[in-house]
Short mmCIF file of C-alpha atoms in Angstrom, two decimals:
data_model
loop_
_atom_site.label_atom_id
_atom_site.label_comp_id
_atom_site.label_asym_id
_atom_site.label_seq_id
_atom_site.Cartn_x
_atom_site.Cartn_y
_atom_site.Cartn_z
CA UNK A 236 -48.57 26.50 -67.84
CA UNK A 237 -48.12 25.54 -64.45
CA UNK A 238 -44.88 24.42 -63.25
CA UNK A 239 -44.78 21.86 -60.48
CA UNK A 240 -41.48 20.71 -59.30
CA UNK A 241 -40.61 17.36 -60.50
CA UNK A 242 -36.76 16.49 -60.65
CA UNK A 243 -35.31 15.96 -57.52
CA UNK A 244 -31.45 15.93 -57.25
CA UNK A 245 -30.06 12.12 -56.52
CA UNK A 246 -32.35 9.65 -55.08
CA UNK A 247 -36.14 9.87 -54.02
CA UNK A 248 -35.45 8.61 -50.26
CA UNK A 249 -38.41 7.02 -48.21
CA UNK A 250 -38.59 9.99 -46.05
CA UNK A 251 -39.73 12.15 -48.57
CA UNK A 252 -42.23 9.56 -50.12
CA UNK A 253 -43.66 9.56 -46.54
CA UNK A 254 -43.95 13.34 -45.94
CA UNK A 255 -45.63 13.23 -49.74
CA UNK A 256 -48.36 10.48 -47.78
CA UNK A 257 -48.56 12.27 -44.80
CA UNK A 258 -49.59 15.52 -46.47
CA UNK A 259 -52.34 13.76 -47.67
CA UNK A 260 -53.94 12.60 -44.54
CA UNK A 261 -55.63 15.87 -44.58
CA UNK A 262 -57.52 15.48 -47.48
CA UNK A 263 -60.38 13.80 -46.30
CA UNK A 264 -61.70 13.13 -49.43
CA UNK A 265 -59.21 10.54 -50.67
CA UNK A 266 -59.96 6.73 -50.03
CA UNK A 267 -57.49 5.26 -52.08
CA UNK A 268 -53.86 6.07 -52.81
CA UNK A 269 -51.96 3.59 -55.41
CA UNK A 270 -47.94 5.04 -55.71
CA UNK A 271 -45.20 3.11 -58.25
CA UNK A 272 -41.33 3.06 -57.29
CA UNK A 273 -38.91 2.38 -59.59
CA UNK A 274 -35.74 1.36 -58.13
CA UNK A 275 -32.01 1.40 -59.78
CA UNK A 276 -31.07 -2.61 -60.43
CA UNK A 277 -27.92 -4.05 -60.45
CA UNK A 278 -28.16 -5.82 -63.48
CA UNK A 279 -25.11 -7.51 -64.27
CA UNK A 280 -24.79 -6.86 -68.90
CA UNK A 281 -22.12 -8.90 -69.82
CA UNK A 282 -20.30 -9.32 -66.47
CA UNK A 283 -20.38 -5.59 -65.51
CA UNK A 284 -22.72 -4.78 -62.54
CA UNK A 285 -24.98 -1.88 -63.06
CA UNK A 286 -23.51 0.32 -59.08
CA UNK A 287 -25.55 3.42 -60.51
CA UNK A 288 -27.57 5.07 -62.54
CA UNK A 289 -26.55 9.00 -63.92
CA UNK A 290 -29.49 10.75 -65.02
CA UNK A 291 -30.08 14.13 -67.10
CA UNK A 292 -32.87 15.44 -68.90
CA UNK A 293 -33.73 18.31 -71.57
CA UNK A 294 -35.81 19.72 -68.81
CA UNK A 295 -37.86 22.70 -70.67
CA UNK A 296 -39.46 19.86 -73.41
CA UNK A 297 -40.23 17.48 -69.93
CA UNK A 298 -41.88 20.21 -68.52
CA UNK A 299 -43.89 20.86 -71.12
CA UNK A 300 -44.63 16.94 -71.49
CA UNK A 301 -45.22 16.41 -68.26
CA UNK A 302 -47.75 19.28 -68.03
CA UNK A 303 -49.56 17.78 -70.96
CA UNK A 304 -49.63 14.31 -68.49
CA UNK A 305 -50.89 16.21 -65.52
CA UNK A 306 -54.00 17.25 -68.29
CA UNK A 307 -54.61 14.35 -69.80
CA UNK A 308 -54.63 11.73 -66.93
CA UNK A 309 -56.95 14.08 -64.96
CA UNK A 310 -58.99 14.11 -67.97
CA UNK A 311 -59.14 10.29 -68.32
CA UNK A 312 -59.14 9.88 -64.74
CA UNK A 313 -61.65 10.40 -61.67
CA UNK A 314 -58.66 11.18 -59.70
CA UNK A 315 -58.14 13.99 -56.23
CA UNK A 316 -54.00 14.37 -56.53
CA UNK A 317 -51.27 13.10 -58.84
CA UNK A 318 -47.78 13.34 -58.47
CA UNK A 319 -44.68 12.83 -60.35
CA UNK A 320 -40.99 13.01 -59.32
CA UNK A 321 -38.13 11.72 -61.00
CA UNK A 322 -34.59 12.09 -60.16
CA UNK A 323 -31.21 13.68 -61.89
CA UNK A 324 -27.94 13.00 -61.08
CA UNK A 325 -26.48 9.97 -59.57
CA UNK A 326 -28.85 7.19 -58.37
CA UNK A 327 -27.29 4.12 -56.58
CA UNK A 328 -28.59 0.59 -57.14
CA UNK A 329 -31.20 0.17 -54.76
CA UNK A 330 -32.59 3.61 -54.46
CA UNK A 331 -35.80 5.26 -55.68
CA UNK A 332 -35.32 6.74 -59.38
CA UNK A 333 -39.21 7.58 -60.03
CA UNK A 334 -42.23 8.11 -57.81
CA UNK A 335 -45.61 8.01 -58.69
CA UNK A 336 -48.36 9.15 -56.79
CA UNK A 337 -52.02 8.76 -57.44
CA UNK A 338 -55.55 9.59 -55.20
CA UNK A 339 -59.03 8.81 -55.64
CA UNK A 340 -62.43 9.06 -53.32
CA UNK A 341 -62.28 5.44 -54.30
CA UNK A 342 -59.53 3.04 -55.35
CA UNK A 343 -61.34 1.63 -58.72
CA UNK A 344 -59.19 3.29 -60.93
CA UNK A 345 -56.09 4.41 -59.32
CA UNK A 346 -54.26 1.16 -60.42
CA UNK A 347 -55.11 1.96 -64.38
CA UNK A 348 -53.99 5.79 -63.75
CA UNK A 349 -50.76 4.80 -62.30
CA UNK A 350 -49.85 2.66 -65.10
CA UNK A 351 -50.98 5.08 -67.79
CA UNK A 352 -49.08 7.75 -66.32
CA UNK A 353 -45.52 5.46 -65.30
CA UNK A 354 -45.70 4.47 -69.17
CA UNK A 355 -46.44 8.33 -70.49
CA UNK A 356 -43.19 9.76 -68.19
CA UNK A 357 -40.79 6.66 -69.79
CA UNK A 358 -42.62 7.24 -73.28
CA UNK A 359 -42.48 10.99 -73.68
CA UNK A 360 -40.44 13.22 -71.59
CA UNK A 361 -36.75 13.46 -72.84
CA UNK A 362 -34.74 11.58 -69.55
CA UNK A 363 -31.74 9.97 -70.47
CA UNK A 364 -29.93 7.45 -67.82
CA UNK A 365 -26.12 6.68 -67.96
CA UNK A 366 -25.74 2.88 -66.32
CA UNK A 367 -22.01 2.80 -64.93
CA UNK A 368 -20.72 -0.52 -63.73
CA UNK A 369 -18.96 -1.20 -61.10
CA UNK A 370 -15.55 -0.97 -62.96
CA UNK A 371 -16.51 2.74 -63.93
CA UNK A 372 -17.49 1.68 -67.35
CA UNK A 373 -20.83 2.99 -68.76
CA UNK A 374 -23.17 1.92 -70.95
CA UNK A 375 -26.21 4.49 -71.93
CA UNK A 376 -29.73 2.57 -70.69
CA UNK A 377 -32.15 1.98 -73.19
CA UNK A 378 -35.84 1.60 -71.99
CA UNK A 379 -37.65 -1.96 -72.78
CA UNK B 252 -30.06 33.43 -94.16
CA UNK B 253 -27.44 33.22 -91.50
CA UNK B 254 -29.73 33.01 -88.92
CA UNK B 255 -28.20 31.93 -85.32
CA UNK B 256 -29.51 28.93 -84.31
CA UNK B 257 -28.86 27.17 -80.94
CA UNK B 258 -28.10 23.11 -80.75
CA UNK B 259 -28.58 20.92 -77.61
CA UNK B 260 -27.57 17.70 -77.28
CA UNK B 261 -28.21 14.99 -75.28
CA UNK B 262 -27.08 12.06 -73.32
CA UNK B 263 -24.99 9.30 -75.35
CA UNK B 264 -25.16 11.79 -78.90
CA UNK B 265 -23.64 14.53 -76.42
CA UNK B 266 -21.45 12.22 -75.40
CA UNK B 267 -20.18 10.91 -78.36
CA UNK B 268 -19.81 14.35 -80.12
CA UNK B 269 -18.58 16.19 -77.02
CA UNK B 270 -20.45 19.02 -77.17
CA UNK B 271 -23.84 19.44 -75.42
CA UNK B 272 -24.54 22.98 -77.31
CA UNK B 273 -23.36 25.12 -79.83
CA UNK B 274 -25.15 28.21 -81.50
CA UNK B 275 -24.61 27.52 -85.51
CA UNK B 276 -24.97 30.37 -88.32
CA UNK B 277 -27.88 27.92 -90.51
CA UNK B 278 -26.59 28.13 -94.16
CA UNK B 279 -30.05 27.70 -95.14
CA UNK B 280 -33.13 28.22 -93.68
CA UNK B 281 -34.78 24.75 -94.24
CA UNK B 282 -34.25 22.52 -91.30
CA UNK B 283 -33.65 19.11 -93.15
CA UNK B 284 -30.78 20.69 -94.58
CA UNK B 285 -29.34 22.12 -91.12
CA UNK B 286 -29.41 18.59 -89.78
CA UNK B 287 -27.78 17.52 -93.13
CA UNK B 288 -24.91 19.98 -92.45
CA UNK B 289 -24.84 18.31 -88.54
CA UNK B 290 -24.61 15.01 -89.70
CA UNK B 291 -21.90 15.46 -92.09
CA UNK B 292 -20.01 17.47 -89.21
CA UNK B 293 -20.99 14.48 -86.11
CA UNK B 294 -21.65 11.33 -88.20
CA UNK B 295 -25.38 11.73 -86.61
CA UNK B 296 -26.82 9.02 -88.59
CA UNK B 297 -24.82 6.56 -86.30
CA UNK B 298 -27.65 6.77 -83.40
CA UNK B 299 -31.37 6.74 -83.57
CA UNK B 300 -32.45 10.28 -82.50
CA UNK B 301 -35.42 12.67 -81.72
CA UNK B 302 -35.31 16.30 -82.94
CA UNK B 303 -37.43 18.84 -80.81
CA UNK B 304 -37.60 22.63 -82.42
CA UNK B 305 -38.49 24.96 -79.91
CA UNK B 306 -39.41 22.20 -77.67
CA UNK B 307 -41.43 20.81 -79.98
CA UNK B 308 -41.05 16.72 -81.01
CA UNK B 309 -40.98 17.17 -84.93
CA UNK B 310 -40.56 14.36 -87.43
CA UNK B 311 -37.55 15.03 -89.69
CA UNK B 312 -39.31 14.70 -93.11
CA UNK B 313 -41.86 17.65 -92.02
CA UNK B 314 -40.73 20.38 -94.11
CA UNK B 315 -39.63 22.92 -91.45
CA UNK B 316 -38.37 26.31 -91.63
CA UNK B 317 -36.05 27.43 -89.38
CA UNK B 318 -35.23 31.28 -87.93
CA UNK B 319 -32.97 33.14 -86.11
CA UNK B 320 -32.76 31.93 -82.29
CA UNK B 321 -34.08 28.67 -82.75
CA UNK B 322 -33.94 25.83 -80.44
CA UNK B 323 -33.27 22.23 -81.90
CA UNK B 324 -32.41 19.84 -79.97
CA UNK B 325 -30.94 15.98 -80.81
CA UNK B 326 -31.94 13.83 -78.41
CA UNK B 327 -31.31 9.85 -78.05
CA UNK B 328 -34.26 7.50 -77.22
CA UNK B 329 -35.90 8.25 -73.82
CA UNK B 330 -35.07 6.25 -70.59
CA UNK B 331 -36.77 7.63 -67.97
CA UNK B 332 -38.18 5.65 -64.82
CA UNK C 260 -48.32 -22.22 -42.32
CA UNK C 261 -45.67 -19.26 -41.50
CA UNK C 262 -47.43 -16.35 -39.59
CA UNK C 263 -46.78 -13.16 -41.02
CA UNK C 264 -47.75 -10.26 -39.37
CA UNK C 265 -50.51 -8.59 -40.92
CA UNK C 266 -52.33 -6.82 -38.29
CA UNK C 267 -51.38 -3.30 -36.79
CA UNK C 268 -52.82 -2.13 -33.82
CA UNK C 269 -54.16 2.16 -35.29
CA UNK C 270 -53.41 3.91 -37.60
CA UNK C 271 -50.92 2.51 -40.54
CA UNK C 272 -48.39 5.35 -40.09
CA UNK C 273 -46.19 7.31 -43.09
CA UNK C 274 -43.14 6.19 -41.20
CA UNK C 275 -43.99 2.70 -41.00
CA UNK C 276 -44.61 2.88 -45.06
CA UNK C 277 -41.04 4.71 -45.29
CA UNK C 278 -38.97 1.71 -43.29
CA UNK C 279 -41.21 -0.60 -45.41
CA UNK C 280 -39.76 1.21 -48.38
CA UNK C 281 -36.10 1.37 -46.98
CA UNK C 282 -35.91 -2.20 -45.86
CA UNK C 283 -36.35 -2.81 -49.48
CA UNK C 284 -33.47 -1.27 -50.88
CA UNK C 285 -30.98 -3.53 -50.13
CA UNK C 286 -32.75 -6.05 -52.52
CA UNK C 287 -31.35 -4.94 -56.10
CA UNK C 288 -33.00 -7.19 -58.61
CA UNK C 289 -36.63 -4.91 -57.36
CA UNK C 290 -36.94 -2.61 -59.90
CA UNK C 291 -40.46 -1.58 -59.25
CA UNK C 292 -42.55 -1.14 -56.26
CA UNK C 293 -46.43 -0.78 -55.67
CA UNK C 294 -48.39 0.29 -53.25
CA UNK C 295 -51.70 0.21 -52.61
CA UNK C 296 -52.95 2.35 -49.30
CA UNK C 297 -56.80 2.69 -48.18
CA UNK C 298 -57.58 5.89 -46.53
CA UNK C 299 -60.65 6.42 -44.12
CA UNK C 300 -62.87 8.88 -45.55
CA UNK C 301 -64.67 11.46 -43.82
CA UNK C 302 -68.02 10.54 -45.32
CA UNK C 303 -71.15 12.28 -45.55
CA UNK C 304 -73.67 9.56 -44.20
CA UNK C 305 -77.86 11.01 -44.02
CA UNK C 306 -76.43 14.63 -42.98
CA UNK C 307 -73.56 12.26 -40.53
CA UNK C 308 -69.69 12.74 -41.08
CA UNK C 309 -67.33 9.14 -40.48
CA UNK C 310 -64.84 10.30 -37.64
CA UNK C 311 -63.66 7.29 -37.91
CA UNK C 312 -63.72 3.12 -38.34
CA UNK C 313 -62.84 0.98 -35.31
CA UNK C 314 -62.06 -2.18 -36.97
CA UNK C 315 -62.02 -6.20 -36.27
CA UNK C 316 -61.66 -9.31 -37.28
CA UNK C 317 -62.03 -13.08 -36.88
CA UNK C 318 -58.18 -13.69 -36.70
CA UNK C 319 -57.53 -17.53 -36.80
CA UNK C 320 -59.83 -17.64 -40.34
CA UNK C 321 -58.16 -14.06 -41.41
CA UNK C 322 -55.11 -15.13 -41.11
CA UNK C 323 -55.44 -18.19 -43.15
CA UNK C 324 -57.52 -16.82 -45.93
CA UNK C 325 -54.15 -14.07 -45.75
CA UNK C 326 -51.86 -17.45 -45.92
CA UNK C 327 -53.83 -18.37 -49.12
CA UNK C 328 -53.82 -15.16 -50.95
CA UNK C 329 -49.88 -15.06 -50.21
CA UNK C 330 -49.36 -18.44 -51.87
CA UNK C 331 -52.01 -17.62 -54.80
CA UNK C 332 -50.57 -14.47 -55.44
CA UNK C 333 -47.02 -15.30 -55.66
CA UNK C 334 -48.43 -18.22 -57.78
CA UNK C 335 -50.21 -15.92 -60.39
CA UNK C 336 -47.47 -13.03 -60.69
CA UNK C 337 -43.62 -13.09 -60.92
CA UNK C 338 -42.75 -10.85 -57.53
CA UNK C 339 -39.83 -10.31 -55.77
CA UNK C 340 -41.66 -9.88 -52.34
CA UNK C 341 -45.48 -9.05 -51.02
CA UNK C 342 -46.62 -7.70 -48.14
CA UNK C 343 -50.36 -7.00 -46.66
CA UNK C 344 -51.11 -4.85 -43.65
CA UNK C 345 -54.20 -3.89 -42.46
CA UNK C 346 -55.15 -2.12 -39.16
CA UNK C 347 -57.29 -3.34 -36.28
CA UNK C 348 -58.89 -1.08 -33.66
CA UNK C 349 -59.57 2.89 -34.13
CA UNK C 350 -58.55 4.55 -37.47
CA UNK C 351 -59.47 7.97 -37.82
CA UNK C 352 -60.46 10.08 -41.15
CA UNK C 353 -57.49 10.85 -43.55
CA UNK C 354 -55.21 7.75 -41.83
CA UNK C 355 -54.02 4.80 -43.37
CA UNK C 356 -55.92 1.39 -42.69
CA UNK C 357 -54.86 -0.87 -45.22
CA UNK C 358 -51.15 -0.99 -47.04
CA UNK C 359 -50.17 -3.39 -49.69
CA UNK C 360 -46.66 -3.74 -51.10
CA UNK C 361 -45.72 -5.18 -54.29
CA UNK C 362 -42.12 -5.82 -55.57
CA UNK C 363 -41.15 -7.10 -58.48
CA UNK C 364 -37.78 -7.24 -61.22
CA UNK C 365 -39.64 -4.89 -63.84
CA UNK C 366 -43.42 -3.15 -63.73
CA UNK C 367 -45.14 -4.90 -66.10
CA UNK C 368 -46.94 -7.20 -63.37
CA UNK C 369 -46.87 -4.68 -60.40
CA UNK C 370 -50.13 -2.86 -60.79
CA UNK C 371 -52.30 -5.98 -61.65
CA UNK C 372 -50.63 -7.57 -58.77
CA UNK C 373 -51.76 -4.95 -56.20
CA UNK C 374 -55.63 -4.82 -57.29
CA UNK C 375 -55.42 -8.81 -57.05
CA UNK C 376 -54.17 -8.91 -53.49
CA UNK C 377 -56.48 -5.89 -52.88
CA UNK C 378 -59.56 -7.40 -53.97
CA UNK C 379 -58.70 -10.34 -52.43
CA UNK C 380 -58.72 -9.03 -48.97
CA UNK C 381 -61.39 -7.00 -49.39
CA UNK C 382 -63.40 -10.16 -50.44
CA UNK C 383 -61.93 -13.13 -48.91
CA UNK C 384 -60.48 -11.93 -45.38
CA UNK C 385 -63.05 -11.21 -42.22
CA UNK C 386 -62.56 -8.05 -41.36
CA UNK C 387 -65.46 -6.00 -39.90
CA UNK C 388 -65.62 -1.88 -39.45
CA UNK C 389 -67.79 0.51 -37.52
CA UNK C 390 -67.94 3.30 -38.90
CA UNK C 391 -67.87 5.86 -35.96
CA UNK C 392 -69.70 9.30 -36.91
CA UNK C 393 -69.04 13.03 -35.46
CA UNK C 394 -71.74 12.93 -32.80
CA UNK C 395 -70.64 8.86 -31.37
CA UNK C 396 -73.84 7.22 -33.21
CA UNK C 397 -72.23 4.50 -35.65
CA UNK C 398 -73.39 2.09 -38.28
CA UNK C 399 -71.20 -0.99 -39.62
CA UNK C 400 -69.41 -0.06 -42.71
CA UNK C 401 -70.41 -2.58 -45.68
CA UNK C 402 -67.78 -2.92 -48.88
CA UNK C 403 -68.93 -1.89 -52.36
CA UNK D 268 -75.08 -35.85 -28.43
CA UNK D 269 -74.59 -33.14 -26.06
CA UNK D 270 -71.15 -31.73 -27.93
CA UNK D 271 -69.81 -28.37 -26.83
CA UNK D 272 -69.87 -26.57 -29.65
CA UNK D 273 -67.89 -22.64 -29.25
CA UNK D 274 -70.04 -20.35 -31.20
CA UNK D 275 -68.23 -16.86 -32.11
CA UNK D 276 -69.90 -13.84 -33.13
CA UNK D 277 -68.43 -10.72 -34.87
CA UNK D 278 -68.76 -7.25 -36.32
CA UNK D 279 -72.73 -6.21 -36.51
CA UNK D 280 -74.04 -9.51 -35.62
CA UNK D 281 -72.37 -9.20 -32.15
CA UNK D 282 -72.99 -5.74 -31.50
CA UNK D 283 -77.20 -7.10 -32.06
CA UNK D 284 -76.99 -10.06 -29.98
CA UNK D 285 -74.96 -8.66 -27.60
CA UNK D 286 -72.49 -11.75 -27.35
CA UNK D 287 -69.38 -12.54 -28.87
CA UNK D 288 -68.78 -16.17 -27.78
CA UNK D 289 -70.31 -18.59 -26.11
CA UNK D 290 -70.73 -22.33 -25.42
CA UNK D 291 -73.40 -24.26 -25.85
CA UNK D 292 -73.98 -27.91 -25.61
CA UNK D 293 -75.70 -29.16 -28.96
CA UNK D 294 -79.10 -30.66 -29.13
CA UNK D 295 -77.84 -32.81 -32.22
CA UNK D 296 -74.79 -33.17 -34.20
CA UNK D 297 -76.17 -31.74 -37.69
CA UNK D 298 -75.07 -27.92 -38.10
CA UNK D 299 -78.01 -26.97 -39.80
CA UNK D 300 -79.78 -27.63 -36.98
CA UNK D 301 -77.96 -26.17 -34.45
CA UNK D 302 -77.73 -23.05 -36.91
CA UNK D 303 -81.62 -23.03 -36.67
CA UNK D 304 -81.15 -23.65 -32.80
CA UNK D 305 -79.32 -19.96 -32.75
CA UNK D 306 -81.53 -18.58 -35.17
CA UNK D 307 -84.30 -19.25 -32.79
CA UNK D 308 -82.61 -17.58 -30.00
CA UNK D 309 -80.91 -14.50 -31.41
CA UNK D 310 -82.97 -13.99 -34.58
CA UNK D 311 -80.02 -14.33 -36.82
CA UNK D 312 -81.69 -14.66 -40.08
CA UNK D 313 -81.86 -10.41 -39.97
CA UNK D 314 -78.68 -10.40 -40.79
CA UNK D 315 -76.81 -11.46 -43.90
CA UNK D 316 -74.06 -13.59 -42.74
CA UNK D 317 -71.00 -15.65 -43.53
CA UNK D 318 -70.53 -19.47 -41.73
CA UNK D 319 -67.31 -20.62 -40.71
CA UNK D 320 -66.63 -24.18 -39.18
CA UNK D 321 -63.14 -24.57 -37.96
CA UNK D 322 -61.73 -21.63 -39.85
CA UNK D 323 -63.33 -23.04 -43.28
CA UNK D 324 -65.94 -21.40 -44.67
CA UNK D 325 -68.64 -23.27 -45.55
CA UNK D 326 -72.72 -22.99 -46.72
CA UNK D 327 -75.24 -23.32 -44.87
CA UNK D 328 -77.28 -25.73 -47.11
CA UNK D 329 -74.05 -28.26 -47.02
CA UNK D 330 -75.11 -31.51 -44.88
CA UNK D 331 -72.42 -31.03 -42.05
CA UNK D 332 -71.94 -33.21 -38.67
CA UNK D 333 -70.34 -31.23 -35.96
CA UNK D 334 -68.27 -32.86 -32.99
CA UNK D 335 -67.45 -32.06 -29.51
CA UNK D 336 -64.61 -28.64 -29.42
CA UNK D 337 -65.54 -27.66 -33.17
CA UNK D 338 -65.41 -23.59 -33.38
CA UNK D 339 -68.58 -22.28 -35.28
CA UNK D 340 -68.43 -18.49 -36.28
CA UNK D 341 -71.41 -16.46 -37.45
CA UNK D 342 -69.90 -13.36 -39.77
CA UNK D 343 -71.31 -10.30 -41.18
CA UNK D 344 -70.10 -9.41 -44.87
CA UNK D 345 -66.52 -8.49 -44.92
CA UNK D 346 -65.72 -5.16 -45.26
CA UNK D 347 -62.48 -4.53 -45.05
CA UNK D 348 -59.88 -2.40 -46.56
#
């Protein structure tokens, strides 16, 4: 099993999402790219605003489900590259928590692949986010 | 029986017990029955929780023996992304 | 009619994707971003490689067919914010021509979002590309 | 009659005809005629193309009057993207 480096420490920042584009530009195979964000809120839960997000994980089970991702989207997928990071640790509201990155010779399915795999990571690999309000008060997030 | 048997927790169950792992001496070697003896120690039954054996989702009704250096782990629902 | 700027003289650079990214972060209901890039391909054309695709367009109707796709697509989809940039003049293999960016409170929406506004400019905006091969013949590119 | 009519030309069609805008002063104010005016001249009906009057796209077969200043473009398929 293969292990590619997926949790990043704090935030996913723009500059890295760029070098992750840029080191495509040599692949001269790839005509579409289609890459999902997801970005802390500040959701206010009963008049507590969500400042940041904590997050942890039971990493040896998420690498072994994200592994089994990796197979199965290429499998159900005509796709060149795929990429997954995810943060730990403290994420502020308004910065990158999860990155998604998906290439294809042609940009048919790359929508469908990104979907499929953004739902598998928030299905099946064990990360766990603690919300803390602005008051330092925390509430464990529970996905939707 | 006596096998050792490590226990990880995870985010709010972690929390709430204070402990994020423990190694256990099972009094049995049927894994219902160690998550039994955890629940009557934690009040487990309080959250909804996944249970991974050697990193390994299980379901908890499977009938599951465990042995010496095991992994289990109790894990809340997942919240990734 | 507000004018956006759609239009980018080159290449669509990684850095210009990042401060697109950044810009964004001060917004905190976005909770998920997506992005759509198009990536010349080096294509093998009757034993020919694409070097690259100068492109054009008829601006005054491109710009209002990319007025109408704004207001349909912010009609059809609950989005935060949507942005379209394509490039005019020389693009070469493995660059960036064509960048949409899709923002929106949760995911659900994002991806079918994207392919709309994608499609949509593929189909409904004049743009026109010559495809530019290795030895300087060229023939005019034609969407599939 | 006589209308200037600005005729632009783009992508493939005015890489053929080697011209990318012109005037010309109409023979009569239907478009379809003046349409079969340029086709005369440049051989347009090689090409598949895309009619725009104004900035609105419109089809050939429609029954259209043009007036002095209108903008007519003659467009290849789109292919952007």
């Amino acid at each position: 099993m293969k292990k590619k480096k997926v949790f990043i420490k704090g935030a996913i920042s723009p500059e890295f999402i760029s070098e992750s584009i840029a080191k495509h530009q040599s692949k001269h195979s790839i005509g579409a790219h289609n890459i999902f964000l997801g970005q802390v809120r500040a959701d206010e839960i009963s008049d507590r605003t969500v400042e940041a997000i904590e997050y942890s994980c039971y990493e040896e089970l998420a690498d072994k489900k994200l592994f089994e991702i990796r197979e199965s989207t290429f499998e159900k997928f005509d796709l060149t590259c795929m990429h997954i990071y995810h943060s730990l640790g403290l994420v502020k509201a308004g910065e990158i928590c999860f990155f998604v990155f998906v290439s294809s010779k042609r940009r048919k399915e790359v929508y469908e692949a990104t979907e499929y795999v953004v739902n598998r990571v928030k299905e099946d690999v064990p990360i766990f986010g603690k919300e803390i309000f602005k008051d330092q008060s925390h509430q464990w997030k529970v996905n939707s | 029986m006596n096998d050792m048997i490590t226990i990880k927790y995870f985010g709010e169950i972690a929390e709430a017990i204070n402990c994020k792992e423990e190694q256990i001496a099972a009094k049995s070697d049927n894994l219902s029955e160690l998550i039994e003896e955890l629940n009557e120690k934690y009040n487990l039954k309080r959250f909804p929780m996944i249970i991974a054996l050697n990193q390994n989702r299980i379901e908890l009704n499977d009938d599951i023996t465990i042995k010496n250096n095991d992994e289990l782990a109790i894990l809340p629902p997942f919240a990734g992304g």
